[in-house]
Short mmCIF file of C-alpha atoms and ligand atoms in Angstrom, two decimals:
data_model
loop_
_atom_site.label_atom_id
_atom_site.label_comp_id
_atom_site.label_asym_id
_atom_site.label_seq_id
_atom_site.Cartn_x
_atom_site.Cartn_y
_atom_site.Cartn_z
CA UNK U 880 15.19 17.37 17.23
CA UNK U 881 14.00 17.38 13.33
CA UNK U 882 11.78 15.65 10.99
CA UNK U 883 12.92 15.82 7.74
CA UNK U 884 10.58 15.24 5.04
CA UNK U 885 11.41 11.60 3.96
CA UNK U 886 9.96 10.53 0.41
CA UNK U 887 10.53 7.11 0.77
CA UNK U 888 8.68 4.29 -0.88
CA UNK U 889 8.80 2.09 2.10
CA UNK U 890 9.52 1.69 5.16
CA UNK U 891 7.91 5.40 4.71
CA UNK U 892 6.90 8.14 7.18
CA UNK U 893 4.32 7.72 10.27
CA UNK U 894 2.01 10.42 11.27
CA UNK U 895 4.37 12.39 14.00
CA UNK U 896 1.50 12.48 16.38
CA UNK U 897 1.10 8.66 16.10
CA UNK U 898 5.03 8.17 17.08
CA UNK U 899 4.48 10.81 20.19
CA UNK U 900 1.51 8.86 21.22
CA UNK U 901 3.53 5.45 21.16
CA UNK U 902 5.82 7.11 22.98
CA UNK U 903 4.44 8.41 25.23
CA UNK U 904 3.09 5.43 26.30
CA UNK U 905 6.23 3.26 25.73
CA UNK U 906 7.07 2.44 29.01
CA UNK U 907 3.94 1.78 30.28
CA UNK U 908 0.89 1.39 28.68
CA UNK U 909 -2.66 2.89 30.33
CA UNK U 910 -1.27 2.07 33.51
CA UNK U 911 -0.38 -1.93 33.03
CA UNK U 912 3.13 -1.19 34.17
CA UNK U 913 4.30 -2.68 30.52
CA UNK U 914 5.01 -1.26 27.17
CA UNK U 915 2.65 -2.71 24.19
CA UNK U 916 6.05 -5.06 23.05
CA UNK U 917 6.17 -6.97 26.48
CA UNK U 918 2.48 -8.16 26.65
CA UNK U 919 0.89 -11.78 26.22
CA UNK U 920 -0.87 -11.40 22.43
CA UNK U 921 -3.57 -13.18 24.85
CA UNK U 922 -3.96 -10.87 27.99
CA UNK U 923 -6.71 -8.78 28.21
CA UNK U 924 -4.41 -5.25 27.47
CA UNK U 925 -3.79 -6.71 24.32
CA UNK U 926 -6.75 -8.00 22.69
CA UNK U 927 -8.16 -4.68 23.33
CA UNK U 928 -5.87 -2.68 21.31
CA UNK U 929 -5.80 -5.67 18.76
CA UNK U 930 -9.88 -5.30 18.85
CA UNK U 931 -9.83 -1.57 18.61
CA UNK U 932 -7.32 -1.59 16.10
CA UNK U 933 -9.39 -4.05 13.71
CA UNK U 934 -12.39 -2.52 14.88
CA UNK U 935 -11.21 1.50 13.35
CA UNK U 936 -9.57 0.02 10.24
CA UNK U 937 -13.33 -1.23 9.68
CA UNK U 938 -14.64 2.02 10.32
CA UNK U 939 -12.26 3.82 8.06
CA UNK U 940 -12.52 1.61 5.18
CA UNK U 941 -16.11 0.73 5.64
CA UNK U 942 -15.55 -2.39 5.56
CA UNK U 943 -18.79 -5.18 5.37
CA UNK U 944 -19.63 -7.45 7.72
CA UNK U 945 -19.45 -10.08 5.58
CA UNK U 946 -15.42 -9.96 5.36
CA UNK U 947 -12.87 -10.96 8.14
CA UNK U 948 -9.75 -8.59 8.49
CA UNK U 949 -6.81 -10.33 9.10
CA UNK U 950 -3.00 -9.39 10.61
CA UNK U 951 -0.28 -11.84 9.71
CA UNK U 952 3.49 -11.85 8.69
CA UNK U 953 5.39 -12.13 5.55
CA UNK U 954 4.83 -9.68 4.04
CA UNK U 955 2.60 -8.55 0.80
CA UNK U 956 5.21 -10.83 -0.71
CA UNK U 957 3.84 -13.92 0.94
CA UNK U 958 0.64 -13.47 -0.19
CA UNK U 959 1.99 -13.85 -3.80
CA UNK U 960 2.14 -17.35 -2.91
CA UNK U 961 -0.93 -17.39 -0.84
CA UNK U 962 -3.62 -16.32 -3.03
CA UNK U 963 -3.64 -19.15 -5.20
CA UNK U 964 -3.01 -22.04 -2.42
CA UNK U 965 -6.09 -20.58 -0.92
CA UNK U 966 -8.21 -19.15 -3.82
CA UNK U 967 -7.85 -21.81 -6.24
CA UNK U 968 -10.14 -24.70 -5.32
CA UNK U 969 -11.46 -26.54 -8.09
CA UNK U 970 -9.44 -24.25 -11.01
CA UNK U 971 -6.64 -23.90 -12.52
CA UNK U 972 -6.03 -20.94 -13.71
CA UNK U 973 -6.59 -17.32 -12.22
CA UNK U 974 -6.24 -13.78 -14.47
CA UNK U 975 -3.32 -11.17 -13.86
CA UNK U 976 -2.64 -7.69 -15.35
CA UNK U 977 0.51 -6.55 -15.19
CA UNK U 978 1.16 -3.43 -14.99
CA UNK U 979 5.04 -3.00 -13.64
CA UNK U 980 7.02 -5.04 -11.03
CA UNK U 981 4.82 -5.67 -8.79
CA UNK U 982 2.43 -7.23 -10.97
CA UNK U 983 5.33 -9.08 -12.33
CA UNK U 984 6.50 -10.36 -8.49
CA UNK U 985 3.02 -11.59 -7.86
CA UNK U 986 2.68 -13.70 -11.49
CA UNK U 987 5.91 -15.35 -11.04
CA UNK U 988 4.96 -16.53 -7.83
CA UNK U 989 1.37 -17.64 -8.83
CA UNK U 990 3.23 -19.30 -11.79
CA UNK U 991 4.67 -22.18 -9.20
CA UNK U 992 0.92 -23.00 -8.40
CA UNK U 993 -1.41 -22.13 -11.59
CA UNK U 994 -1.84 -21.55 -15.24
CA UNK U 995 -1.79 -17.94 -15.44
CA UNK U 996 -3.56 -15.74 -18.03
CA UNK U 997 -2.55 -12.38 -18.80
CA UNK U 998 -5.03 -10.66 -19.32
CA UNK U 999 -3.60 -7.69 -20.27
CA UNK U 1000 0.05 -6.28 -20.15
CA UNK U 1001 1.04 -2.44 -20.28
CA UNK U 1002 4.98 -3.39 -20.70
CA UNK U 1003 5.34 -2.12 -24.37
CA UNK U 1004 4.46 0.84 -23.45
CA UNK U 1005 6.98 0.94 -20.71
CA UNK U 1006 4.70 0.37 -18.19
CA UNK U 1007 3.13 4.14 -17.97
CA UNK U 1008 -0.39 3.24 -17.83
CA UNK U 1009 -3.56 1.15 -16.87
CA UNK U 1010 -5.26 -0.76 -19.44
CA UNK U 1011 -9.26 0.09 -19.83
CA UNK U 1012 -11.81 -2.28 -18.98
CA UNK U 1013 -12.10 -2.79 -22.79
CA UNK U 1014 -8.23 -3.91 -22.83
CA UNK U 1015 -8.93 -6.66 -20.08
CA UNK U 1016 -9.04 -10.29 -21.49
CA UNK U 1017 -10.46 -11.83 -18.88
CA UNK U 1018 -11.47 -15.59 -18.58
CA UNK U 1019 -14.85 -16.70 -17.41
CA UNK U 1020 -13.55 -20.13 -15.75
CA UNK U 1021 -10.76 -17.91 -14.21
CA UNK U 1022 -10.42 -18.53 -10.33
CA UNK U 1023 -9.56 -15.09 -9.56
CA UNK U 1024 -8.42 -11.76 -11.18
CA UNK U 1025 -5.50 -10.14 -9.25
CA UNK U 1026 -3.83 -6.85 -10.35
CA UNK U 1027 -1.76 -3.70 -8.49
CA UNK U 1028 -3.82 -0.79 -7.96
CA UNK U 1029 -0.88 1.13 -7.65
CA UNK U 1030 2.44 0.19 -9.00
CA UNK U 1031 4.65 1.89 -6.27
CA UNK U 1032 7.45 1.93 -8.89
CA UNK U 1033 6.46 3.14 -11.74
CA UNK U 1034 4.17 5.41 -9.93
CA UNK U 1035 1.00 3.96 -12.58
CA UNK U 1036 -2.80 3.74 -10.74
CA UNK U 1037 -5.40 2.66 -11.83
CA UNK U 1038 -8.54 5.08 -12.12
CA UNK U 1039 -11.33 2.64 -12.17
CA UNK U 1040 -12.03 -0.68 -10.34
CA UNK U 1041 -12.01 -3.36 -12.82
CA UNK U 1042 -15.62 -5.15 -13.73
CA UNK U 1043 -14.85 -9.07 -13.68
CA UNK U 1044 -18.51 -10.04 -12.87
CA UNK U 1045 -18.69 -13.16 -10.93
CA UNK U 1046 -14.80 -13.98 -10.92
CA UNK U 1047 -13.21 -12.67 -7.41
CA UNK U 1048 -10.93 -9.40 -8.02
CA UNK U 1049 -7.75 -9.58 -5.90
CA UNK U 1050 -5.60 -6.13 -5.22
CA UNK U 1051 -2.53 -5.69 -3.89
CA UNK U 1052 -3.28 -2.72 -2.05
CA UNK U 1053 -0.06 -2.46 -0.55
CA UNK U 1054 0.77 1.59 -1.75
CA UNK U 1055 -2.33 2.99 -2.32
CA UNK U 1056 -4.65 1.80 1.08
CA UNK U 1057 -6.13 4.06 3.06
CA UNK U 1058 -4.98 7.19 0.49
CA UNK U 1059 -8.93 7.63 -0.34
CA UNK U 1060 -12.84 5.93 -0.16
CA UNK U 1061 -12.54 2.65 -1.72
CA UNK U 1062 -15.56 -0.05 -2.18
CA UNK U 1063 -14.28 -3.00 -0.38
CA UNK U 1064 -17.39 -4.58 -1.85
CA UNK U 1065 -16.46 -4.79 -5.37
CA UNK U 1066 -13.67 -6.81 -4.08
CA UNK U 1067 -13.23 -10.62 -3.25
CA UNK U 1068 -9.46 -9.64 -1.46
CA UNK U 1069 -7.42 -6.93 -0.68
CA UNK U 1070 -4.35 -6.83 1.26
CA UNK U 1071 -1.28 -4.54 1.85
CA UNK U 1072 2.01 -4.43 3.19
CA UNK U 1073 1.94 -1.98 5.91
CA UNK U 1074 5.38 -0.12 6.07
CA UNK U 1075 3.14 2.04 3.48
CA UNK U 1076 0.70 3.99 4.77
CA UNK U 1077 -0.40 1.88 7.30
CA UNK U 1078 2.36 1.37 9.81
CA UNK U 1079 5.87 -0.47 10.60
CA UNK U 1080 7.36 -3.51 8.63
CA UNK U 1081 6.48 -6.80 9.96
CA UNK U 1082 2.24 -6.94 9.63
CA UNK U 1083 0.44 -7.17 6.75
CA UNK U 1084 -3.33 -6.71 6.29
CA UNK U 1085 -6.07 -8.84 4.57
CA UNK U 1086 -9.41 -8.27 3.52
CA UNK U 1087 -11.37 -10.89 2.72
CA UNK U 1088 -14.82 -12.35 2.26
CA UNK U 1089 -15.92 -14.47 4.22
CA UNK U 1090 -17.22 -17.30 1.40
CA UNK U 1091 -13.53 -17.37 -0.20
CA UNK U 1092 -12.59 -19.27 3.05
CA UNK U 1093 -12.66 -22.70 3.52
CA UNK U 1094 -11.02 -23.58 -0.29
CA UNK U 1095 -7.37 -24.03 0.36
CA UNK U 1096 -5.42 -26.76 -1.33
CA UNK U 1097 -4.36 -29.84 0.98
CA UNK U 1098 -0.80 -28.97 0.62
CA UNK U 1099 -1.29 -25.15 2.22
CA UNK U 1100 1.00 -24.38 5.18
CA UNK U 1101 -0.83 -23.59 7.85
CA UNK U 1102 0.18 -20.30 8.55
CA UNK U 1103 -0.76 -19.42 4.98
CA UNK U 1104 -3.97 -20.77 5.47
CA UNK U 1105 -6.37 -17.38 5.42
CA UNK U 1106 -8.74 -19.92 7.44
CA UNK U 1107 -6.60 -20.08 10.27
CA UNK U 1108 -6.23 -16.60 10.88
CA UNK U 1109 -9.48 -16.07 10.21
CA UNK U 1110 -11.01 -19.01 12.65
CA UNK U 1111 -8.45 -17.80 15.61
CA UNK U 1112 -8.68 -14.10 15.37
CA UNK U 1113 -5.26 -13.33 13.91
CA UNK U 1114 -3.77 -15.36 16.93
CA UNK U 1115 -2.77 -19.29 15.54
CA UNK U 1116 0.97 -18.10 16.73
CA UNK U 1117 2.00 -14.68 18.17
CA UNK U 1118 1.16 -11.87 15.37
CA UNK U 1119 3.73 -9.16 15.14
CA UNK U 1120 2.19 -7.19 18.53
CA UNK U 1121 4.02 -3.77 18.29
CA UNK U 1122 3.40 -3.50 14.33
CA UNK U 1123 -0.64 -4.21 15.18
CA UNK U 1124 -0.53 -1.31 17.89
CA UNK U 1125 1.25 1.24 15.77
CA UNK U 1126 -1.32 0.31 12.86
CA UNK U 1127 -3.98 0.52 15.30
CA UNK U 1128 -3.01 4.37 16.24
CA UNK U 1129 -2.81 4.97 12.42
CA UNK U 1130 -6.04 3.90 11.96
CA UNK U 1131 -7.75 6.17 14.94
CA UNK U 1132 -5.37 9.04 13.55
CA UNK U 1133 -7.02 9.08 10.12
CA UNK U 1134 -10.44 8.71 11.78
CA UNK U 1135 -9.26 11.94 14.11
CA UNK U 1136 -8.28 13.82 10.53
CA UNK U 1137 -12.03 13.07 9.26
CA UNK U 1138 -11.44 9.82 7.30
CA UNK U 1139 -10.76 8.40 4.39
CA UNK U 1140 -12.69 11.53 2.21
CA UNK U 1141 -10.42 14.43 4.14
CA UNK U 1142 -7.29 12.02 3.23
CA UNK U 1143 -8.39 11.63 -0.20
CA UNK U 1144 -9.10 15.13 -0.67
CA UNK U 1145 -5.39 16.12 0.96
CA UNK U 1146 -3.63 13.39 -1.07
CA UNK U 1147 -5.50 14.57 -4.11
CA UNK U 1148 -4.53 17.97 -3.31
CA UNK U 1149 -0.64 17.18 -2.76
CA UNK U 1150 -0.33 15.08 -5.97
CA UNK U 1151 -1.90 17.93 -8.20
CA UNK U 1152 0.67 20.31 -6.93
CA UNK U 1153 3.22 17.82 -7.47
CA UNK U 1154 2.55 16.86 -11.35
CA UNK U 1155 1.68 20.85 -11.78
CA UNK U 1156 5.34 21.88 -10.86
CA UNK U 1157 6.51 18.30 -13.04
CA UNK U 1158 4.43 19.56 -15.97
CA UNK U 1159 4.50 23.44 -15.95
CA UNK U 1160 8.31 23.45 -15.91
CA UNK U 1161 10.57 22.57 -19.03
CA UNK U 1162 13.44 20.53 -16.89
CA UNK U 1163 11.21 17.77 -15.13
CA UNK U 1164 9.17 14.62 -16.56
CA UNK U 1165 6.78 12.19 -15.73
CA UNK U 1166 6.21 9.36 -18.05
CA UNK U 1167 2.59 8.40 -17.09
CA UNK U 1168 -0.13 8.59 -18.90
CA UNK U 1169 -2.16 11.39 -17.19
CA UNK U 1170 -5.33 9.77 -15.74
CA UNK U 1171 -2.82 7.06 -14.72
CA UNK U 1172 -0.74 8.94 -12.28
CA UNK U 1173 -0.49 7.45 -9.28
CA UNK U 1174 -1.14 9.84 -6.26
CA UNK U 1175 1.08 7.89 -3.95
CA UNK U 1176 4.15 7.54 -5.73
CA UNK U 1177 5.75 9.87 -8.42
CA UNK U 1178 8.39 9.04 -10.49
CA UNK U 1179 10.06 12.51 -12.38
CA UNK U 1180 13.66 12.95 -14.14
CA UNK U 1181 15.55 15.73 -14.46
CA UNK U 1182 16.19 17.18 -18.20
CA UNK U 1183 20.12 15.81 -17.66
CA UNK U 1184 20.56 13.04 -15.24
CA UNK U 1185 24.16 14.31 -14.67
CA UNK U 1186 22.17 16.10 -12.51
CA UNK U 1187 20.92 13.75 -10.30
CA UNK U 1188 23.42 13.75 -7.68
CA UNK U 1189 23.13 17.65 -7.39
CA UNK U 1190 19.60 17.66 -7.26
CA UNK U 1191 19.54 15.20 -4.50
CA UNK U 1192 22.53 16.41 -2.34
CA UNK U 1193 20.80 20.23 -2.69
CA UNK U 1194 17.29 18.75 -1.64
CA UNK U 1195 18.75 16.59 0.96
CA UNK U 1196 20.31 20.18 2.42
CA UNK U 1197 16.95 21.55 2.43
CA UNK U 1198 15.76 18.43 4.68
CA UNK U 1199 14.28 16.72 1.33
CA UNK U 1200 15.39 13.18 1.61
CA UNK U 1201 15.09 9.91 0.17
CA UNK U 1202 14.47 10.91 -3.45
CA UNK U 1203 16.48 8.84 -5.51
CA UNK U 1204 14.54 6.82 -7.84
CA UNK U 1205 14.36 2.72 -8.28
CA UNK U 1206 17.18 1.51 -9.79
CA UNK U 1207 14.79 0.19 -12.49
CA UNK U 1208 13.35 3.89 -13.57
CA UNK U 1209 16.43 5.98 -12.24
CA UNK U 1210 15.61 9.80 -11.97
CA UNK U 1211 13.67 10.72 -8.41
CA UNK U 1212 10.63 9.20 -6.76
CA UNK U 1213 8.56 10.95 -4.36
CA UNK U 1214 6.50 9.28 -2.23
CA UNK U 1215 3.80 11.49 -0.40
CA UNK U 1216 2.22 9.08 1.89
CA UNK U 1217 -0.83 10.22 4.21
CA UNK U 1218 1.86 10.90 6.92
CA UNK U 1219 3.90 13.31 4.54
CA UNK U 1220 2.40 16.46 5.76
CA UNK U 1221 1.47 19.32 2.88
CA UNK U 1222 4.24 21.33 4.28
CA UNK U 1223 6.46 18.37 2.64
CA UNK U 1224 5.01 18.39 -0.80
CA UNK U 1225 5.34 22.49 -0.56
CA UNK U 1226 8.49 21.77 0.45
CA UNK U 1227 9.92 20.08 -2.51
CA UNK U 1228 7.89 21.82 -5.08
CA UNK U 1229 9.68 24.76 -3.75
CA UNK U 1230 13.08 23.56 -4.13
CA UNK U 1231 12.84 21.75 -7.89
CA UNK U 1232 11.42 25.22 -8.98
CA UNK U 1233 14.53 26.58 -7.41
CA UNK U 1234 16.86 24.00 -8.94
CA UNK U 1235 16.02 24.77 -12.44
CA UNK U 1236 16.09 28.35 -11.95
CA UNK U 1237 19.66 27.79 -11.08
CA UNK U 1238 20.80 25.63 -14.25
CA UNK U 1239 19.49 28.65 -16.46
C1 LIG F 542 6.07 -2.73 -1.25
C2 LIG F 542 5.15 -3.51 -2.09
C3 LIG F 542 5.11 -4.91 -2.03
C4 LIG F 542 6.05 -5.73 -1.16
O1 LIG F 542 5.76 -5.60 0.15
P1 LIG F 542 6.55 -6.49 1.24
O2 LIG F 542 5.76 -6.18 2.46
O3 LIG F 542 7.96 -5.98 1.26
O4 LIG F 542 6.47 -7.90 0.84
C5 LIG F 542 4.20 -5.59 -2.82
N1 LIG F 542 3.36 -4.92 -3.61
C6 LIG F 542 3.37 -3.56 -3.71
C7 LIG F 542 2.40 -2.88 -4.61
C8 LIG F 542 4.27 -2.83 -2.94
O5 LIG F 542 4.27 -1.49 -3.04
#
């Protein structure tokens, strides 16, 4: 059996340890005689790894009392649509920043339901950077300010939390959770997809506080109703059971690694060495503007993109894989999730440096 170091985006890599556990207990689970995907969402196996799951996520993210976490379907995608039929009420209009295709996915959407402001836009520049606080234009009467943390394609973060006083601030967290200490506080909403870094496709995770409940237009579909999920635990209909468990042993494997502050420091660490070998070498490039760089996601091209396919059949051979870039940036992207191990990063550093030394 091998691993190979896989750099995709998403669906990404899971902590080995966490797919031994689950399977290790796949047939039956603590002794019920079942396996986690046969059980009622209601029995009493269930809710406690449901409970335990929520209950470590809120550990490892610190997360106040005064906001519900919730586990539903569709995808970050669905809350594109969500947000405003929720967040609305009484306004019109809510703030966006765009920052890349993500951004742009989520302001399309909200476009069907609100007047959206723009309050800033980085795609002049080719979308390789933040904007500062100073660049936001942000409206007073706004209902909400949403914006990407991370753009998972074009591999741009953001390296402050944006001020937008009493206005709510929305993320979509969906590359970048869990990769360090964030202050859920300064935030009315954050949610991710979790093929990420939090577990398999099918769940997605919601942060929110508790008074942004309660405001959803008439029309809202139930199931995109935040209050529902929040009023019946997660459990209106059947949440997605086995992508809830394998989240939940994420969550107790970063507490068993020391946190959020050891990942942070590791992720730190493994993104440094990956721009360093990017920078210090006269073949590869990264776009981004440096405090901008997104520790999750890195975009790089080679000097000649007739090399491409070399590059990536040569890595693949050393067990590199999943490399390619979007088709929107071409070059390579490497992801380096929590679960890609330093070893990985090492890895790959290891072959670009021989890869150029080979073109010479
Ligand atoms: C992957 C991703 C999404 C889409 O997630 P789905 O779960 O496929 O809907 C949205 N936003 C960001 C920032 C992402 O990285």
């Amino acid at each position: 059996m091998t691993r190979l170091f896989n750099f995709s985006a998403g669906p990404a890599m899971l902590p080995a340890a966490v797919i031994e556990s689950a399977q290790q207990e796949m047939l039956d689970w603590h002794g019920s005689g079942m396996s986690t995907m046969e059980m009622s969402h209601r029995g009493k196996e269930y809710m406690s790894i449901a409970g335990k799951a929520e209950q470590d996520l809120r550990d490892v993210m610190d997360i106040p009392n005064n906001y519900k976490v919730l586990f539903v379907q569709g995808g970050a995608s669905m809350q594109f649509a969500a947000i405003p039929l929720n967040l609305l009420g009484d306004k019109t209009s809510a703030d966006y920043i765009n920052t890349g295709m993500w951004s742009k996915k989520a302001i399309a959407e909200a476009k069907r339901f609100c007047t959206v402001n723009i309050a800033a836009d980085t795609s002049e520049g080719g979308f390789t950077s933040a904007p500062s606080q100073g660049e936001l234009k942000l409206n007073p009467d706004a209902a909400f300010v949403h914006y990407t943390p991370n753009e998972t394609i074009g591999g741009v973060e953001f390296d402050y939390i944006p001020e937008t006083g009493d206005v709510p601030l929305i993320a979509d967290m969906s590359s970048t959770i869990l990769s360090r200490p964030v202050d859920v506080s300064k935030f009315g909403m954050i949610y991710a997809g979790a093929q990420k870094n939090i577990g398999p496709a099918g769940l997605c995770i919601v942060i929110i506080r508790e008074d942004l409940l309660g405001k959803a237009a008439a029309q809202t579909p139930t199931l995109l109703n935040y209050e529902t999920h929040a009023t019946n635990g997660s459990m209106y209909n059947t949440p997605p059971t086995y992508s809830w468990y394998m989240a939940g042993l994420v969550f107790a494997w970063i507490k068993e690694q020391g946190g959020l502050k050891a990942m942070g420091e590791i992720n730190g660490r493994k993104a440094a060495k990956l721009y360093a070998a990017i920078d210090n070498s006269g073949f590869y490039a990264n776009p981004v503007a440096k405090h901008h760089r997104s520790w999750m996601n890195v975009p790089f091209t080679l000097a000649d993109a007739d090399l491409d396919a070399a590059f990536l059949k040569g890595a693949s051979e050393q067990g590199l894989i999943t490399l390619k870039g979007h088709r929107s940036v071409g070059g390579m992207r490497a992801s380096i999730y929590n679960a890609m191990p330093e070893e990985g990063v090492d890895a790959l550093v290891a072959f670009m440096q021989s890869f150029e030394k080979n073109q010479a």
